[in-house]
Coordinates of N, CA and C in Angstrom, one line a residue:
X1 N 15.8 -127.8 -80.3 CA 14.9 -128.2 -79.2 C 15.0 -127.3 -78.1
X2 N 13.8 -127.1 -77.5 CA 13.6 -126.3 -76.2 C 14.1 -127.1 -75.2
X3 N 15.0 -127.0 -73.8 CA 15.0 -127.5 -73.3 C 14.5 -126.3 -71.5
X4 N 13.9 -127.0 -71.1 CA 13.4 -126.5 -69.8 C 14.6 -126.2 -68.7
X5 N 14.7 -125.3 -68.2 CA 15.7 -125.1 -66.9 C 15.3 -125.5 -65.5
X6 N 16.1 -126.1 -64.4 CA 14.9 -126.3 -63.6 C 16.1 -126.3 -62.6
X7 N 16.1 -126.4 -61.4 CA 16.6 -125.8 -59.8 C 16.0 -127.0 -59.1
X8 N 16.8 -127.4 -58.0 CA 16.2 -127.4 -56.2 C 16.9 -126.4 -55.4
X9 N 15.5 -126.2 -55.0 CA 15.7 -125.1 -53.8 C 15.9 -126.2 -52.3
X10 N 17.0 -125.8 -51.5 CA 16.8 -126.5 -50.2 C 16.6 -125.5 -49.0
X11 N 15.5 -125.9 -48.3 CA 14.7 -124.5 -48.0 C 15.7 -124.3 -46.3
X12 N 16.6 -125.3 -46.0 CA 17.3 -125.6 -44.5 C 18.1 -124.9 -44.7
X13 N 18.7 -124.5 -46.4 CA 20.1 -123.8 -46.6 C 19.6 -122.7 -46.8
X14 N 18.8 -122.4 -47.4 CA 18.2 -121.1 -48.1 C 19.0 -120.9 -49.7
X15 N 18.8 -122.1 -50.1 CA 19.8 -121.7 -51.5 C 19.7 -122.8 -52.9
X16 N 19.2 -122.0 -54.1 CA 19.3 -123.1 -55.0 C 20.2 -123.9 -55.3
X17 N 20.6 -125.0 -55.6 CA 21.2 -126.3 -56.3 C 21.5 -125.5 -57.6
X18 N 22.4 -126.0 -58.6 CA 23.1 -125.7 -59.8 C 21.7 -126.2 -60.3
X19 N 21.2 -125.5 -61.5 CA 21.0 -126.0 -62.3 C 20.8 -127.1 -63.3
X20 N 19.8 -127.6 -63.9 CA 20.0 -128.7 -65.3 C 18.8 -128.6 -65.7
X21 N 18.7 -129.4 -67.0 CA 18.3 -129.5 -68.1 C 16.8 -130.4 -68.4
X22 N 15.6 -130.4 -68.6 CA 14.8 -131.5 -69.1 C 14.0 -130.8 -70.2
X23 N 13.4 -132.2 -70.7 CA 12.7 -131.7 -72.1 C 11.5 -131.6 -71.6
X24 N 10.9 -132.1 -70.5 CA 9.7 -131.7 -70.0 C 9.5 -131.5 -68.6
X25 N 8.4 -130.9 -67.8 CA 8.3 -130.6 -66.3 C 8.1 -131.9 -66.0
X26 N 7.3 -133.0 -66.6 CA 7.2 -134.3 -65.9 C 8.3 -134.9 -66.4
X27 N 9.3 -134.8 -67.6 CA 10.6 -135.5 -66.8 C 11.6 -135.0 -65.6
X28 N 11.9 -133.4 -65.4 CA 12.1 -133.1 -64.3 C 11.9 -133.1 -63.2
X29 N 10.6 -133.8 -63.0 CA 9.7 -133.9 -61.8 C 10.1 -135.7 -61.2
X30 N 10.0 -136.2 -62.4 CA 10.2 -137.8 -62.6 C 11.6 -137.7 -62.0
X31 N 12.5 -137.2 -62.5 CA 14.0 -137.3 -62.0 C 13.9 -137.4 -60.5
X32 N 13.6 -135.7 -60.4 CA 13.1 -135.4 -58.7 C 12.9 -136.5 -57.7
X33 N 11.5 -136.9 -57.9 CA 11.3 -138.0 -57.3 C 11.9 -139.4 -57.3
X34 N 13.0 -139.6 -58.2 CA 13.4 -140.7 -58.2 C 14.6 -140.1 -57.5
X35 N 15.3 -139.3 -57.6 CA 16.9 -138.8 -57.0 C 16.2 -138.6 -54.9
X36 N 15.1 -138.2 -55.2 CA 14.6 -138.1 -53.2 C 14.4 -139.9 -52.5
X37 N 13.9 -140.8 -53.5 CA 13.9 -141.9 -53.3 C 15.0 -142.9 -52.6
X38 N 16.3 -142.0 -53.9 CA 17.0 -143.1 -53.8 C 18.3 -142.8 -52.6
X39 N 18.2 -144.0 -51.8 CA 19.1 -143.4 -50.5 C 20.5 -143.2 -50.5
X40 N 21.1 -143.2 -52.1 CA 22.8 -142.7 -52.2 C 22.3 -141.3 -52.4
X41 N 21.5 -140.7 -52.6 CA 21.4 -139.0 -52.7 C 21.2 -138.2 -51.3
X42 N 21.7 -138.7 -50.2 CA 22.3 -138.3 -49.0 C 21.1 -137.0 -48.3
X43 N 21.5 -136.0 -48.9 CA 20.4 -135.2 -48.1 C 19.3 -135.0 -48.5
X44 N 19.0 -135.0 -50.0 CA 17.9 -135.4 -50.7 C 16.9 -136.9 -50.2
X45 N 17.3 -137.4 -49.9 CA 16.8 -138.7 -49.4 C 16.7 -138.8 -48.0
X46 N 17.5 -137.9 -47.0 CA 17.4 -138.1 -45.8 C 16.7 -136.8 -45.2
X47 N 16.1 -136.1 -46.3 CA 15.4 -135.3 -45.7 C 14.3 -134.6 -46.6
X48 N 13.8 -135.0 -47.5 CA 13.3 -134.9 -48.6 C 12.1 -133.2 -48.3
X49 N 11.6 -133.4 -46.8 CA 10.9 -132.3 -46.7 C 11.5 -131.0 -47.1
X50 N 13.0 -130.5 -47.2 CA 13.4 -129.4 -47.3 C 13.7 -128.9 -48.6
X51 N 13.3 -130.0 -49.6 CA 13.8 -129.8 -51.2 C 12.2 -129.3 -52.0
X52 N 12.3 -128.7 -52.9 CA 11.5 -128.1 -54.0 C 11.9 -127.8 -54.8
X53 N 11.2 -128.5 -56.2 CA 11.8 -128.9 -57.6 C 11.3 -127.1 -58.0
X54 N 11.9 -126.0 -59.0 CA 11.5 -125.4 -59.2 C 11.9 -124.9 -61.0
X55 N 11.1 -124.6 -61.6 CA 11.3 -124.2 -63.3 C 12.1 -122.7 -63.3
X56 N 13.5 -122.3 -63.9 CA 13.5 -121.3 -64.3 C 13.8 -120.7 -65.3
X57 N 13.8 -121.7 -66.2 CA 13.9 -121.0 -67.6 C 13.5 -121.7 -68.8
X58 N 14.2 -121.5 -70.0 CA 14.2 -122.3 -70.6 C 15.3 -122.4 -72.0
X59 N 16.0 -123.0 -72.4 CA 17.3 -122.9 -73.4 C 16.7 -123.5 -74.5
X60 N 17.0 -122.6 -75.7 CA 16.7 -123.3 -77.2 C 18.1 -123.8 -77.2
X61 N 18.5 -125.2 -77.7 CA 19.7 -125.7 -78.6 C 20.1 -125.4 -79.7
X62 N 18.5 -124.3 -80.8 CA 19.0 -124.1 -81.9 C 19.9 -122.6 -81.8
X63 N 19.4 -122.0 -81.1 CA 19.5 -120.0 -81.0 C 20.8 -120.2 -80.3
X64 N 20.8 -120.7 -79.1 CA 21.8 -120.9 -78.0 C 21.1 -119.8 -76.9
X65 N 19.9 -119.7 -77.1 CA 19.5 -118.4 -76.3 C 18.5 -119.0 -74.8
X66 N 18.5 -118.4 -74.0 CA 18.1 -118.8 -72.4 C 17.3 -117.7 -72.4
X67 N 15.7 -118.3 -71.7 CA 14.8 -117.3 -71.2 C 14.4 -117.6 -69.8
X68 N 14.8 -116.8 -69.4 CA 14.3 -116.6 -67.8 C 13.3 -116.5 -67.4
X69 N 12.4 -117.3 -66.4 CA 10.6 -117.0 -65.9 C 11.3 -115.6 -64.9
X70 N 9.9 -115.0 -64.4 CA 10.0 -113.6 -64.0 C 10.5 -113.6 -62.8
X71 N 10.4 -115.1 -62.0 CA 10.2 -115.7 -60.9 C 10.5 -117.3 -61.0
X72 N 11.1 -117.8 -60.0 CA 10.9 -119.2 -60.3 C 9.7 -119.9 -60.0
X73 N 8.9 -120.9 -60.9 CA 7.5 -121.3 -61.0 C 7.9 -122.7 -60.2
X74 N 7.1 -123.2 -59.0 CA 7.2 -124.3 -58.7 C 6.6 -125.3 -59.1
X75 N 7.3 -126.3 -59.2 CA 6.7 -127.8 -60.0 C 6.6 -128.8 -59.1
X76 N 7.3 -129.2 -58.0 CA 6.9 -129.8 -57.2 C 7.2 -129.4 -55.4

């Protein structure tokens, strides 16, 4: 299975977040917006203007191999 790579950028730090994993951009997006919602995710939720979901790659499970976008593509 392909799995998607995806980032938040927090734009107050100037710096992406570690990485993870979804099988699609609308469940990474879905996550997103539920982790900015919910008010134990501290800066994410208390400041939600400074976060941007972004795509950067994408990992086969079968190859073990990672492909990098040229750029990171924004999703939300």
């Amino acid at each position: 299975m392909k799995l998607g790579i995806f980032t938040i950028h927090d734009s107050a730090v100037k710096a992406f977040l570690p990485p993870h994993f979804a099988r699609t951009m609308g469940e990474s997006e879905r996550n997103f917006r539920a982790n900015i919602q919910n008010p134990e995710n501290g800066h994410l939720h208390r400041s939600p203007e400074n976060f941007n979901l972004f795509r950067i790659g994408e990992y086969d499970d079968e190859t073990g191999m990672v492909t990098s976008e040229k750029e990171p593509v924004l999703v939300i």
